[in-house]
Amino acid sequence: MKIKTILLFLFTINFSINNAQVGINTTNPKGVLDITSANSAVVLPRLADPVSVVTPVAGMILYDSTNKAIRYFDGSTWNTLIYSTQLTKPNEGVVKINAGGSSGGVKPSWNNTPANTTRQVTYSSPLVYASSPTTSWPENSTVSDIKIYNGGRFLENEVLGQVHQWRVIVNYTKSSNILSQDIRFILRNPSSGFRLEVSGVIPSGKTSGILVYNFTSIADQASLPSPFGTGNGYILEWVASDDITTLNIDSVTRISNHKD
């Protein structure tokens, strides 16, 4: 009975083995496996979380039913082969820090800062992030997976060679002054000596306002911590050419550009 069932199955799907090639619905397979159909498709294993695969091997492929994406295993990580338009790619992401600490969050701020006095931008934990779409997590990520700030250092995404854009928005007030002045923000890596300075010029007579600063960095072994490199991230500082009455950090945004 079992033999008849197997023969009937093979006859029904027009199964063909030719020189180690397998054909389904074709007697002339063009590859190791050749599936032919005019009105149907292959259905991949559907898993809510690829991590549930017990012993993954490089080359495995499946359908991620949670994120509605085709995923493949490269030997160490599950990556996205085909992704939904609603998702970012695996190493992309925009993360905006609104504040630090609990109970609504606290923005870094300073009062009565003398001219030419350097201040470091630090946040208390946990960080308070902006909601979507200003913050868009990479797929299959949670808040705890995002590494952007730790111990006073700002961190890049852990992808060597990836380009990151940083945007810092600040609010300030100062005493009336007929002269223009500048507030410089500095992004630097004390381990490698990397240093970027951007000046924001306050027009003559202006006593309050908003300044926006933009930086670009490339993740390398001197900036990424172990196991990717020997770095420890960046320090963000500011210094003004004249006395500043108040200054607070409205937000810090990191954009991780897609890298294949």
GROMACS .gro file of C-alpha atoms in nm:
model
  260
    1MET     CA    1   0.000   0.000   0.000
    2LYS     CA    2   0.284   0.236   0.086
    3ILE     CA    3   0.462   0.163  -0.244
    4LYS     CA    4   0.146   0.238  -0.443
    5THR     CA    5   0.101   0.566  -0.255
    6ILE     CA    6   0.460   0.675  -0.328
    7LEU     CA    7   0.428   0.586  -0.697
    8LEU     CA    8   0.101   0.777  -0.722
    9PHE     CA    9   0.262   1.083  -0.556
   10LEU     CA   10   0.559   1.078  -0.790
   11PHE     CA   11   0.333   1.043  -1.094
   12THR     CA   12   0.107   1.327  -0.980
   13ILE     CA   13   0.386   1.590  -0.938
   14ASN     CA   14   0.569   1.473  -1.251
   15PHE     CA   15   0.884   1.421  -1.047
   16SER     CA   16   1.207   1.373  -1.244
   17ILE     CA   17   1.563   1.297  -1.135
   18ASN     CA   18   1.822   1.341  -1.406
   19ASN     CA   19   2.197   1.351  -1.338
   20ALA     CA   20   2.146   1.464  -0.976
   21GLN     CA   21   1.893   1.726  -1.088
   22VAL     CA   22   1.540   1.728  -0.947
   23GLY     CA   23   1.241   1.852  -1.143
   24ILE     CA   24   0.888   1.908  -1.013
   25ASN     CA   25   0.628   1.939  -1.288
   26THR     CA   26   0.906   1.917  -1.545
   27THR     CA   27   1.097   1.626  -1.700
   28ASN     CA   28   1.383   1.851  -1.807
   29PRO     CA   29   1.517   2.026  -1.495
   30LYS     CA   30   1.761   2.311  -1.560
   31GLY     CA   31   1.925   2.311  -1.219
   32VAL     CA   32   1.972   2.108  -0.903
   33LEU     CA   33   1.605   2.180  -0.830
   34ASP     CA   34   1.364   2.303  -1.099
   35ILE     CA   35   1.002   2.370  -1.001
   36THR     CA   36   0.762   2.453  -1.280
   37SER     CA   37   0.412   2.592  -1.240
   38ALA     CA   38   0.177   2.812  -1.441
   39ASN     CA   39  -0.053   2.908  -1.154
   40SER     CA   40   0.114   2.849  -0.819
   41ALA     CA   41   0.428   2.933  -0.620
   42VAL     CA   42   0.677   2.797  -0.367
   43VAL     CA   43   0.582   2.855  -0.004
   44LEU     CA   44   0.882   2.903   0.226
   45PRO     CA   45   0.879   2.802   0.593
   46ARG     CA   46   0.694   3.077   0.781
   47LEU     CA   47   0.840   3.171   1.120
   48ALA     CA   48   0.746   3.454   1.354
   49ASP     CA   49   1.111   3.486   1.458
   50PRO     CA   50   1.409   3.345   1.260
   51VAL     CA   51   1.599   3.306   1.587
   52SER     CA   52   1.371   3.010   1.664
   53VAL     CA   53   1.561   2.801   1.406
   54VAL     CA   54   1.751   2.562   1.631
   55THR     CA   55   2.067   2.506   1.427
   56PRO     CA   56   2.084   2.754   1.138
   57VAL     CA   57   2.342   2.707   0.863
   58ALA     CA   58   2.465   2.955   0.603
   59GLY     CA   59   2.228   2.972   0.306
   60MET     CA   60   1.905   2.902   0.495
   61ILE     CA   61   1.607   3.106   0.376
   62LEU     CA   62   1.261   3.160   0.526
   63TYR     CA   63   0.967   3.397   0.548
   64ASP     CA   64   0.963   3.624   0.856
   65SER     CA   65   0.588   3.647   0.925
   66THR     CA   66   0.632   3.916   1.192
   67ASN     CA   67   0.814   4.165   0.971
   68LYS     CA   68   0.676   4.031   0.641
   69ALA     CA   69   1.020   3.985   0.489
   70ILE     CA   70   1.230   3.716   0.325
   71ARG     CA   71   1.527   3.641   0.553
   72TYR     CA   72   1.849   3.449   0.493
   73PHE     CA   73   2.123   3.326   0.726
   74ASP     CA   74   2.481   3.426   0.634
   75GLY     CA   75   2.648   3.197   0.884
   76SER     CA   76   2.626   3.432   1.180
   77THR     CA   77   2.325   3.663   1.137
   78TRP     CA   78   1.975   3.660   0.989
   79ASN     CA   79   1.962   3.927   0.718
   80THR     CA   80   1.689   4.059   0.492
   81LEU     CA   81   1.683   3.945   0.130
   82ILE     CA   82   1.352   4.104   0.035
   83TYR     CA   83   1.190   4.351   0.271
   84SER     CA   84   0.858   4.522   0.314
   85THR     CA   85   0.827   4.887   0.211
   86GLN     CA   86   0.719   4.951   0.570
   87LEU     CA   87   1.058   4.847   0.704
   88THR     CA   88   1.408   4.989   0.702
   89LYS     CA   89   1.690   4.772   0.573
   90PRO     CA   90   1.891   4.575   0.831
   91ASN     CA   91   2.163   4.830   0.899
   92GLU     CA   92   1.963   5.147   0.842
   93GLY     CA   93   1.784   5.345   1.107
   94VAL     CA   94   1.710   5.695   1.233
   95VAL     CA   95   1.731   5.744   1.609
   96LYS     CA   96   1.640   6.074   1.774
   97ILE     CA   97   1.718   6.137   2.141
   98ASN     CA   98   1.473   6.382   2.294
   99ALA     CA   99   1.597   6.362   2.652
  100GLY     CA  100   1.744   6.141   2.921
  101GLY     CA  101   1.620   6.001   3.249
  102SER     CA  102   1.270   5.905   3.360
  103SER     CA  103   0.949   6.099   3.434
  104GLY     CA  104   0.928   6.259   3.092
  105GLY     CA  105   1.301   6.306   3.048
  106VAL     CA  106   1.556   6.580   3.111
  107LYS     CA  107   1.737   6.766   2.833
  108PRO     CA  108   2.106   6.859   2.885
  109SER     CA  109   2.116   7.229   2.980
  110TRP     CA  110   2.351   7.494   3.118
  111ASN     CA  111   2.305   7.835   3.282
  112ASN     CA  112   2.541   8.135   3.280
  113THR     CA  113   2.828   7.976   3.092
  114PRO     CA  114   3.130   8.209   3.058
  115ALA     CA  115   3.293   8.269   2.719
  116ASN     CA  116   3.548   8.012   2.598
  117THR     CA  117   3.433   7.754   2.851
  118THR     CA  118   3.399   7.403   2.710
  119ARG     CA  119   3.098   7.196   2.818
  120GLN     CA  120   3.040   6.826   2.744
  121VAL     CA  121   2.697   6.703   2.635
  122THR     CA  122   2.586   6.412   2.856
  123TYR     CA  123   2.256   6.236   2.912
  124SER     CA  124   2.116   6.051   3.211
  125SER     CA  125   1.966   5.706   3.153
  126PRO     CA  126   1.740   5.571   3.026
  127LEU     CA  127   1.727   5.772   2.704
  128VAL     CA  128   1.395   5.914   2.588
  129TYR     CA  129   1.352   5.861   2.213
  130ALA     CA  130   1.124   6.041   1.971
  131SER     CA  131   0.837   5.834   1.835
  132SER     CA  132   0.803   5.702   1.479
  133PRO     CA  133   0.865   5.819   1.209
  134THR     CA  134   1.129   6.051   1.358
  135THR     CA  135   1.279   5.741   1.514
  136SER     CA  136   1.268   5.431   1.292
  137TRP     CA  137   1.423   5.117   1.434
  138PRO     CA  138   1.600   4.865   1.210
  139GLU     CA  139   1.383   4.556   1.166
  140ASN     CA  140   1.370   4.299   1.443
  141SER     CA  141   1.519   4.555   1.682
  142THR     CA  142   1.403   4.677   2.018
  143VAL     CA  143   1.502   4.981   2.222
  144SER     CA  144   1.758   4.776   2.413
  145ASP     CA  145   1.928   4.677   2.086
  146ILE     CA  146   1.998   5.036   1.980
  147LYS     CA  147   2.344   5.154   2.083
  148ILE     CA  148   2.378   5.529   2.042
  149TYR     CA  149   2.495   5.656   2.381
  150ASN     CA  150   2.686   5.503   2.672
  151GLY     CA  151   2.899   5.648   2.950
  152GLY     CA  152   2.912   5.998   2.802
  153ARG     CA  153   3.005   5.870   2.455
  154PHE     CA  154   2.797   5.879   2.138
  155LEU     CA  155   2.813   5.554   1.940
  156GLU     CA  156   2.775   5.468   1.572
  157ASN     CA  157   2.581   5.170   1.444
  158GLU     CA  158   2.801   4.861   1.465
  159VAL     CA  159   2.873   4.829   1.092
  160LEU     CA  160   3.233   4.893   0.984
  161GLY     CA  161   3.252   5.149   0.703
  162GLN     CA  162   2.896   5.273   0.751
  163VAL     CA  163   2.834   5.646   0.706
  164HIS     CA  164   2.647   5.825   0.985
  165GLN     CA  165   2.497   6.170   0.991
  166TRP     CA  166   2.447   6.347   1.322
  167ARG     CA  167   2.214   6.644   1.378
  168VAL     CA  168   2.220   6.847   1.699
  169ILE     CA  169   1.949   7.108   1.766
  170VAL     CA  170   2.004   7.359   2.047
  171ASN     CA  171   1.814   7.648   2.205
  172TYR     CA  172   2.001   7.944   2.353
  173THR     CA  173   1.957   8.280   2.526
  174LYS     CA  174   2.221   8.545   2.586
  175SER     CA  175   2.260   8.909   2.691
  176SER     CA  176   2.210   9.184   2.435
  177ASN     CA  177   2.521   9.233   2.226
  178ILE     CA  178   2.581   9.453   1.922
  179LEU     CA  179   2.836   9.205   1.791
  180SER     CA  180   2.776   8.865   1.634
  181GLN     CA  181   2.916   8.565   1.813
  182ASP     CA  182   2.943   8.193   1.757
  183ILE     CA  183   2.870   7.874   1.948
  184ARG     CA  184   3.088   7.586   1.829
  185PHE     CA  185   2.995   7.221   1.867
  186ILE     CA  186   3.272   6.963   1.859
  187LEU     CA  187   3.241   6.590   1.783
  188ARG     CA  188   3.567   6.415   1.868
  189ASN     CA  189   3.716   6.074   1.927
  190PRO     CA  190   3.977   6.103   2.206
  191SER     CA  191   4.117   5.761   2.118
  192SER     CA  192   4.214   5.847   1.759
  193GLY     CA  193   4.232   6.227   1.764
  194PHE     CA  194   3.943   6.257   1.516
  195ARG     CA  195   3.779   6.597   1.559
  196LEU     CA  196   3.499   6.786   1.382
  197GLU     CA  197   3.402   7.144   1.470
  198VAL     CA  198   3.091   7.323   1.341
  199SER     CA  199   3.016   7.688   1.421
  200GLY     CA  200   2.672   7.836   1.461
  201VAL     CA  201   2.677   8.214   1.422
  202ILE     CA  202   2.437   8.428   1.625
  203PRO     CA  203   2.351   8.751   1.439
  204SER     CA  204   2.418   9.092   1.598
  205GLY     CA  205   2.160   9.195   1.853
  206LYS     CA  206   1.986   8.857   1.868
  207THR     CA  207   1.935   8.734   2.224
  208SER     CA  208   1.762   8.398   2.172
  209GLY     CA  209   1.704   8.139   1.906
  210ILE     CA  210   1.772   7.791   1.768
  211LEU     CA  211   2.093   7.660   1.612
  212VAL     CA  212   2.131   7.338   1.412
  213TYR     CA  213   2.460   7.147   1.374
  214ASN     CA  214   2.538   6.864   1.131
  215PHE     CA  215   2.827   6.618   1.147
  216THR     CA  216   2.929   6.316   0.936
  217SER     CA  217   3.126   6.020   1.066
  218ILE     CA  218   3.232   5.681   0.927
  219ALA     CA  219   3.238   5.383   1.161
  220ASP     CA  220   3.586   5.232   1.180
  221GLN     CA  221   3.799   5.034   1.421
  222ALA     CA  222   3.907   5.355   1.596
  223SER     CA  223   3.549   5.452   1.677
  224LEU     CA  224   3.362   5.123   1.730
  225PRO     CA  225   3.407   4.933   2.057
  226SER     CA  226   3.498   4.563   2.084
  227PRO     CA  227   3.448   4.325   1.907
  228PHE     CA  228   3.447   4.554   1.600
  229GLY     CA  229   3.736   4.777   1.702
  230THR     CA  230   3.930   4.936   1.985
  231GLY     CA  231   3.736   5.264   2.002
  232ASN     CA  232   3.486   5.392   2.254
  233GLY     CA  233   3.268   5.632   2.058
  234TYR     CA  234   3.263   6.012   2.040
  235ILE     CA  235   3.249   6.298   2.288
  236LEU     CA  236   3.018   6.588   2.203
  237GLU     CA  237   3.113   6.931   2.340
  238TRP     CA  238   3.032   7.299   2.290
  239VAL     CA  239   3.206   7.629   2.352
  240ALA     CA  240   3.094   7.990   2.290
  241SER     CA  241   3.292   8.302   2.203
  242ASP     CA  242   3.086   8.510   2.447
  243ASP     CA  243   2.889   8.454   2.767
  244ILE     CA  244   2.576   8.237   2.722
  245THR     CA  245   2.284   8.284   2.959
  246THR     CA  246   2.114   7.949   2.887
  247LEU     CA  247   2.172   7.668   2.643
  248ASN     CA  248   1.988   7.336   2.616
  249ILE     CA  249   2.006   7.044   2.375
  250ASP     CA  250   1.669   7.003   2.209
  251SER     CA  251   1.763   6.673   2.041
  252VAL     CA  252   2.042   6.462   1.895
  253THR     CA  253   1.961   6.257   1.585
  254ARG     CA  254   2.176   5.984   1.429
  255ILE     CA  255   2.104   5.863   1.076
  256SER     CA  256   2.269   5.533   0.983
  257ASN     CA  257   2.286   5.519   0.604
  258HIS     CA  258   2.229   5.184   0.435
  259LYS     CA  259   2.544   4.982   0.370
  260ASP     CA  260   2.538   4.661   0.164
   0.00000   0.00000   0.00000
